[in-house]
Amino acid sequence: MADTWHITKGADCCCGCGKPFPLNRLLFSCLIECGDDLQRRDLCADCWEAGPPADVFCFWRTRRAAPARKPVLDTAVMLEFFERLSGAQDEQKRAFRFVLALYLMRRKELKLIEVSRRADSEALVLQRRSDGGRIEVVNPGITEARLEEIASRLSQLLNACLDEGTGAAPA
C-alpha cells in the first residue's frame, strides 16, 4: 500500500442504495482496499446491516452533520442600531445607516415609499412596519465595493452574516 492516502470527504448519499443521508441519522463509513489505495464508501444503516462491502479495511459509525451557518442578525438589534445612527453627520455612520436600511427593507421592517431627489442628493423615504412612521435615509453615494466593505464591517461588529453586495442577511 502507498505511504500517503487521499481519502475523499463523506458522500451525501448511500453508495449501496443511492438514497440521500438524512441529517443526524446514523450511517457507516468504511475504507476499502483498491490496489495500492484506499477508497471511502458511505452506507446507510440498512445497507450496512445487509452486509458490509467486501475488502473492508476499517469502518466507523458517524452521522451527517448540518452545514455550519453564521448567525443571522437580530432584527431588533438592527432596528435599534439604525435608530441610533439617525441624524449622524459622520460619513461612515451615514453609510452604515444606509446599508442597515437596505437590510431592514429586505427583512420587511422598512418599506420603500419613494426616492426623493434633490439638487445635491437623493434620499430613500421609508415607512416603519411597526408603527407606520416615515423615515428618510440619505443615499451617501457609495460604490458597490464600498457597500460590500461596509456590510463586511457590520458583520464583524455584530459577529453575524450580511450577504455581500446587498447588505442583507440570508433569507
PDB file of C-alpha atoms in Angstrom:
ATOM      1  CA  MET A   1       0.000   0.000   0.000  1.00  0.00           C
ATOM      2  CA  ALA A   2       1.001   3.603  -0.562  1.00  0.00           C
ATOM      3  CA  ASP A   3       2.557   5.634   2.259  1.00  0.00           C
ATOM      4  CA  THR A   4       0.150   8.533   1.671  1.00  0.00           C
ATOM      5  CA  TRP A   5      -3.583   8.099   1.116  1.00  0.00           C
ATOM      6  CA  HIS A   6      -6.019  10.608  -0.255  1.00  0.00           C
ATOM      7  CA  ILE A   7      -9.394   9.813   1.305  1.00  0.00           C
ATOM      8  CA  THR A   8     -12.420  11.641  -0.072  1.00  0.00           C
ATOM      9  CA  LYS A   9     -14.920  13.510   2.096  1.00  0.00           C
ATOM     10  CA  GLY A  10     -18.162  11.834   3.113  1.00  0.00           C
ATOM     11  CA  ALA A  11     -20.827  11.378   0.459  1.00  0.00           C
ATOM     12  CA  ASP A  12     -24.323  12.877   0.571  1.00  0.00           C
ATOM     13  CA  CYS A  13     -25.969   9.579  -0.370  1.00  0.00           C
ATOM     14  CA  CYS A  14     -25.562   5.853   0.278  1.00  0.00           C
ATOM     15  CA  CYS A  15     -23.250   4.042  -2.142  1.00  0.00           C
ATOM     16  CA  GLY A  16     -25.411   0.914  -1.686  1.00  0.00           C
ATOM     17  CA  CYS A  17     -28.968   2.108  -2.366  1.00  0.00           C
ATOM     18  CA  GLY A  18     -28.353   5.673  -3.589  1.00  0.00           C
ATOM     19  CA  LYS A  19     -30.703   7.289  -1.053  1.00  0.00           C
ATOM     20  CA  PRO A  20     -29.588  10.639   0.400  1.00  0.00           C
ATOM     21  CA  PHE A  21     -28.441  10.615   4.020  1.00  0.00           C
ATOM     22  CA  PRO A  22     -30.837  12.497   6.317  1.00  0.00           C
ATOM     23  CA  LEU A  23     -29.160  14.917   8.715  1.00  0.00           C
ATOM     24  CA  ASN A  24     -28.094  13.426  12.059  1.00  0.00           C
ATOM     25  CA  ARG A  25     -29.105   9.866  11.071  1.00  0.00           C
ATOM     26  CA  LEU A  26     -26.669   7.026  11.739  1.00  0.00           C
ATOM     27  CA  LEU A  27     -24.534   5.902   8.793  1.00  0.00           C
ATOM     28  CA  PHE A  28     -21.414   3.805   8.317  1.00  0.00           C
ATOM     29  CA  SER A  29     -18.210   4.875   6.606  1.00  0.00           C
ATOM     30  CA  CYS A  30     -15.583   2.369   5.606  1.00  0.00           C
ATOM     31  CA  LEU A  31     -12.273   2.214   3.792  1.00  0.00           C
ATOM     32  CA  ILE A  32     -11.845  -0.447   1.123  1.00  0.00           C
ATOM     33  CA  GLU A  33      -8.535  -1.639  -0.288  1.00  0.00           C
ATOM     34  CA  CYS A  34      -8.367  -0.980  -4.025  1.00  0.00           C
ATOM     35  CA  GLY A  35      -4.947  -1.992  -5.302  1.00  0.00           C
ATOM     36  CA  ASP A  36      -2.409   0.251  -3.588  1.00  0.00           C
ATOM     37  CA  ASP A  37      -5.038   2.754  -2.492  1.00  0.00           C
ATOM     38  CA  LEU A  38      -7.902   3.061  -0.015  1.00  0.00           C
ATOM     39  CA  GLN A  39     -11.321   4.314  -1.095  1.00  0.00           C
ATOM     40  CA  ARG A  40     -14.059   5.594   1.169  1.00  0.00           C
ATOM     41  CA  ARG A  41     -17.590   4.226   0.982  1.00  0.00           C
ATOM     42  CA  ASP A  42     -20.554   5.580   2.953  1.00  0.00           C
ATOM     43  CA  LEU A  43     -23.575   3.374   3.598  1.00  0.00           C
ATOM     44  CA  CYS A  44     -26.909   3.866   5.336  1.00  0.00           C
ATOM     45  CA  ALA A  45     -27.636   1.651   8.355  1.00  0.00           C
ATOM     46  CA  ASP A  46     -29.971  -0.612   6.318  1.00  0.00           C
ATOM     47  CA  CYS A  47     -27.357  -1.325   3.631  1.00  0.00           C
ATOM     48  CA  TRP A  48     -24.643  -1.870   6.247  1.00  0.00           C
ATOM     49  CA  GLU A  49     -26.823  -4.354   8.157  1.00  0.00           C
ATOM     50  CA  ALA A  50     -27.483  -6.219   4.894  1.00  0.00           C
ATOM     51  CA  GLY A  51     -23.746  -6.834   4.753  1.00  0.00           C
ATOM     52  CA  PRO A  52     -20.679  -4.601   4.551  1.00  0.00           C
ATOM     53  CA  PRO A  53     -18.775  -4.403   1.258  1.00  0.00           C
ATOM     54  CA  ALA A  54     -16.022  -6.939   0.570  1.00  0.00           C
ATOM     55  CA  ASP A  55     -12.406  -5.993   1.356  1.00  0.00           C
ATOM     56  CA  VAL A  56     -13.260  -3.595   4.197  1.00  0.00           C
ATOM     57  CA  PHE A  57     -10.002  -2.341   5.709  1.00  0.00           C
ATOM     58  CA  CYS A  58     -11.748  -0.469   8.562  1.00  0.00           C
ATOM     59  CA  PHE A  59     -15.071   1.194   9.322  1.00  0.00           C
ATOM     60  CA  TRP A  60     -16.678   3.682  11.707  1.00  0.00           C
ATOM     61  CA  ARG A  61     -20.135   4.886  12.641  1.00  0.00           C
ATOM     62  CA  THR A  62     -20.932   8.517  12.012  1.00  0.00           C
ATOM     63  CA  ARG A  63     -23.723  10.980  11.262  1.00  0.00           C
ATOM     64  CA  ARG A  64     -24.151  13.545   8.513  1.00  0.00           C
ATOM     65  CA  ALA A  65     -23.984  16.909  10.256  1.00  0.00           C
ATOM     66  CA  ALA A  66     -25.817  20.033   9.177  1.00  0.00           C
ATOM     67  CA  PRO A  67     -23.557  22.589   7.496  1.00  0.00           C
ATOM     68  CA  ALA A  68     -22.357  25.328   9.823  1.00  0.00           C
ATOM     69  CA  ARG A  69     -24.099  28.685   9.404  1.00  0.00           C
ATOM     70  CA  LYS A  70     -23.216  32.075  10.654  1.00  0.00           C
ATOM     71  CA  PRO A  71     -25.927  33.554  12.841  1.00  0.00           C
ATOM     72  CA  VAL A  72     -28.460  35.788  11.147  1.00  0.00           C
ATOM     73  CA  LEU A  73     -28.556  39.301  12.507  1.00  0.00           C
ATOM     74  CA  ASP A  74     -31.229  40.014  15.117  1.00  0.00           C
ATOM     75  CA  THR A  75     -33.700  42.432  13.518  1.00  0.00           C
ATOM     76  CA  ALA A  76     -34.478  44.206  16.805  1.00  0.00           C
ATOM     77  CA  VAL A  77     -30.766  44.912  17.328  1.00  0.00           C
ATOM     78  CA  MET A  78     -30.506  46.207  13.770  1.00  0.00           C
ATOM     79  CA  LEU A  79     -33.518  48.493  14.236  1.00  0.00           C
ATOM     80  CA  GLU A  80     -32.024  49.944  17.420  1.00  0.00           C
ATOM     81  CA  PHE A  81     -28.635  50.462  15.737  1.00  0.00           C
ATOM     82  CA  PHE A  82     -30.411  52.065  12.758  1.00  0.00           C
ATOM     83  CA  GLU A  83     -32.336  54.474  15.033  1.00  0.00           C
ATOM     84  CA  ARG A  84     -29.201  55.432  16.986  1.00  0.00           C
ATOM     85  CA  LEU A  85     -27.500  56.430  13.732  1.00  0.00           C
ATOM     86  CA  SER A  86     -30.339  58.850  12.929  1.00  0.00           C
ATOM     87  CA  GLY A  87     -29.017  62.375  12.440  1.00  0.00           C
ATOM     88  CA  ALA A  88     -25.389  61.270  12.229  1.00  0.00           C
ATOM     89  CA  GLN A  89     -23.183  63.679  10.299  1.00  0.00           C
ATOM     90  CA  ASP A  90     -20.130  61.422  10.080  1.00  0.00           C
ATOM     91  CA  GLU A  91     -19.790  59.964   6.570  1.00  0.00           C
ATOM     92  CA  GLN A  92     -19.094  56.419   7.791  1.00  0.00           C
ATOM     93  CA  LYS A  93     -22.078  56.419  10.164  1.00  0.00           C
ATOM     94  CA  ARG A  94     -24.348  57.686   7.375  1.00  0.00           C
ATOM     95  CA  ALA A  95     -23.069  54.895   5.113  1.00  0.00           C
ATOM     96  CA  PHE A  96     -23.689  52.326   7.894  1.00  0.00           C
ATOM     97  CA  ARG A  97     -27.239  53.656   8.290  1.00  0.00           C
ATOM     98  CA  PHE A  98     -27.855  53.370   4.543  1.00  0.00           C
ATOM     99  CA  VAL A  99     -26.668  49.732   4.481  1.00  0.00           C
ATOM    100  CA  LEU A 100     -28.800  48.969   7.543  1.00  0.00           C
ATOM    101  CA  ALA A 101     -31.800  50.493   5.734  1.00  0.00           C
ATOM    102  CA  LEU A 102     -31.207  48.103   2.817  1.00  0.00           C
ATOM    103  CA  TYR A 103     -31.009  45.184   5.239  1.00  0.00           C
ATOM    104  CA  LEU A 104     -34.182  46.240   7.060  1.00  0.00           C
ATOM    105  CA  MET A 105     -36.017  46.671   3.741  1.00  0.00           C
ATOM    106  CA  ARG A 106     -35.101  43.107   2.834  1.00  0.00           C
ATOM    107  CA  ARG A 107     -36.330  41.919   6.246  1.00  0.00           C
ATOM    108  CA  LYS A 108     -39.581  43.864   5.548  1.00  0.00           C
ATOM    109  CA  GLU A 109     -39.135  46.022   8.648  1.00  0.00           C
ATOM    110  CA  LEU A 110     -38.915  49.087   6.410  1.00  0.00           C
ATOM    111  CA  LYS A 111     -40.882  49.682   3.217  1.00  0.00           C
ATOM    112  CA  LEU A 112     -39.693  51.939   0.405  1.00  0.00           C
ATOM    113  CA  ILE A 113     -42.315  54.635  -0.221  1.00  0.00           C
ATOM    114  CA  GLU A 114     -40.376  56.775  -2.688  1.00  0.00           C
ATOM    115  CA  VAL A 115     -36.967  58.034  -3.734  1.00  0.00           C
ATOM    116  CA  SER A 116     -36.711  61.756  -3.074  1.00  0.00           C
ATOM    117  CA  ARG A 117     -34.318  63.617  -5.381  1.00  0.00           C
ATOM    118  CA  ARG A 118     -32.850  66.986  -4.541  1.00  0.00           C
ATOM    119  CA  ALA A 119     -30.335  69.147  -6.345  1.00  0.00           C
ATOM    120  CA  ASP A 120     -27.412  67.799  -4.347  1.00  0.00           C
ATOM    121  CA  SER A 121     -28.587  64.414  -3.015  1.00  0.00           C
ATOM    122  CA  GLU A 122     -31.006  61.529  -3.112  1.00  0.00           C
ATOM    123  CA  ALA A 123     -32.899  60.014  -0.177  1.00  0.00           C
ATOM    124  CA  LEU A 124     -34.966  56.905   0.431  1.00  0.00           C
ATOM    125  CA  VAL A 125     -38.310  57.651   2.046  1.00  0.00           C
ATOM    126  CA  LEU A 126     -39.174  54.597   4.114  1.00  0.00           C
ATOM    127  CA  GLN A 127     -42.077  53.519   6.288  1.00  0.00           C
ATOM    128  CA  ARG A 128     -41.641  51.507   9.502  1.00  0.00           C
ATOM    129  CA  ARG A 129     -43.667  48.310   9.634  1.00  0.00           C
ATOM    130  CA  SER A 130     -44.101  48.530  13.396  1.00  0.00           C
ATOM    131  CA  ASP A 131     -45.795  51.937  13.655  1.00  0.00           C
ATOM    132  CA  GLY A 132     -46.143  53.266  10.098  1.00  0.00           C
ATOM    133  CA  GLY A 133     -43.790  56.155  10.842  1.00  0.00           C
ATOM    134  CA  ARG A 134     -41.821  57.653   7.965  1.00  0.00           C
ATOM    135  CA  ILE A 135     -38.052  57.823   7.862  1.00  0.00           C
ATOM    136  CA  GLU A 136     -35.746  59.485   5.382  1.00  0.00           C
ATOM    137  CA  VAL A 137     -32.318  57.970   4.703  1.00  0.00           C
ATOM    138  CA  VAL A 138     -29.870  59.943   2.588  1.00  0.00           C
ATOM    139  CA  ASN A 139     -28.071  57.913  -0.055  1.00  0.00           C
ATOM    140  CA  PRO A 140     -24.381  58.561   0.650  1.00  0.00           C
ATOM    141  CA  GLY A 141     -23.499  57.708  -2.961  1.00  0.00           C
ATOM    142  CA  ILE A 142     -21.267  54.787  -2.066  1.00  0.00           C
ATOM    143  CA  THR A 143     -19.869  52.416  -4.664  1.00  0.00           C
ATOM    144  CA  GLU A 144     -20.688  48.716  -4.836  1.00  0.00           C
ATOM    145  CA  ALA A 145     -17.222  47.907  -3.471  1.00  0.00           C
ATOM    146  CA  ARG A 146     -17.736  50.301  -0.552  1.00  0.00           C
ATOM    147  CA  LEU A 147     -21.184  48.788   0.081  1.00  0.00           C
ATOM    148  CA  GLU A 148     -19.595  45.331   0.377  1.00  0.00           C
ATOM    149  CA  GLU A 149     -16.884  46.728   2.653  1.00  0.00           C
ATOM    150  CA  ILE A 150     -19.481  48.280   4.972  1.00  0.00           C
ATOM    151  CA  ALA A 151     -21.569  45.090   5.037  1.00  0.00           C
ATOM    152  CA  SER A 152     -18.422  43.151   5.949  1.00  0.00           C
ATOM    153  CA  ARG A 153     -17.557  45.631   8.695  1.00  0.00           C
ATOM    154  CA  LEU A 154     -21.080  45.420  10.128  1.00  0.00           C
ATOM    155  CA  SER A 155     -20.813  41.624  10.085  1.00  0.00           C
ATOM    156  CA  GLN A 156     -17.580  41.825  12.060  1.00  0.00           C
ATOM    157  CA  LEU A 157     -19.020  44.291  14.542  1.00  0.00           C
ATOM    158  CA  LEU A 158     -22.113  42.209  15.146  1.00  0.00           C
ATOM    159  CA  ASN A 159     -20.476  38.780  14.672  1.00  0.00           C
ATOM    160  CA  ALA A 160     -23.017  37.717  12.075  1.00  0.00           C
ATOM    161  CA  CYS A 161     -23.529  37.451   8.337  1.00  0.00           C
ATOM    162  CA  LEU A 162     -24.660  40.021   5.766  1.00  0.00           C
ATOM    163  CA  ASP A 163     -24.934  38.939   2.135  1.00  0.00           C
ATOM    164  CA  GLU A 164     -22.278  40.581   0.005  1.00  0.00           C
ATOM    165  CA  GLY A 165     -23.390  43.311  -2.329  1.00  0.00           C
ATOM    166  CA  THR A 166     -26.873  43.794  -0.905  1.00  0.00           C
ATOM    167  CA  GLY A 167     -26.245  44.497   2.730  1.00  0.00           C
ATOM    168  CA  ALA A 168     -28.908  41.946   3.554  1.00  0.00           C
ATOM    169  CA  ALA A 169     -28.970  38.895   5.749  1.00  0.00           C
ATOM    170  CA  PRO A 170     -29.523  35.455   4.224  1.00  0.00           C
ATOM    171  CA  ALA A 171     -33.144  34.631   3.597  1.00  0.00           C
TER     172      ALA A 171
END
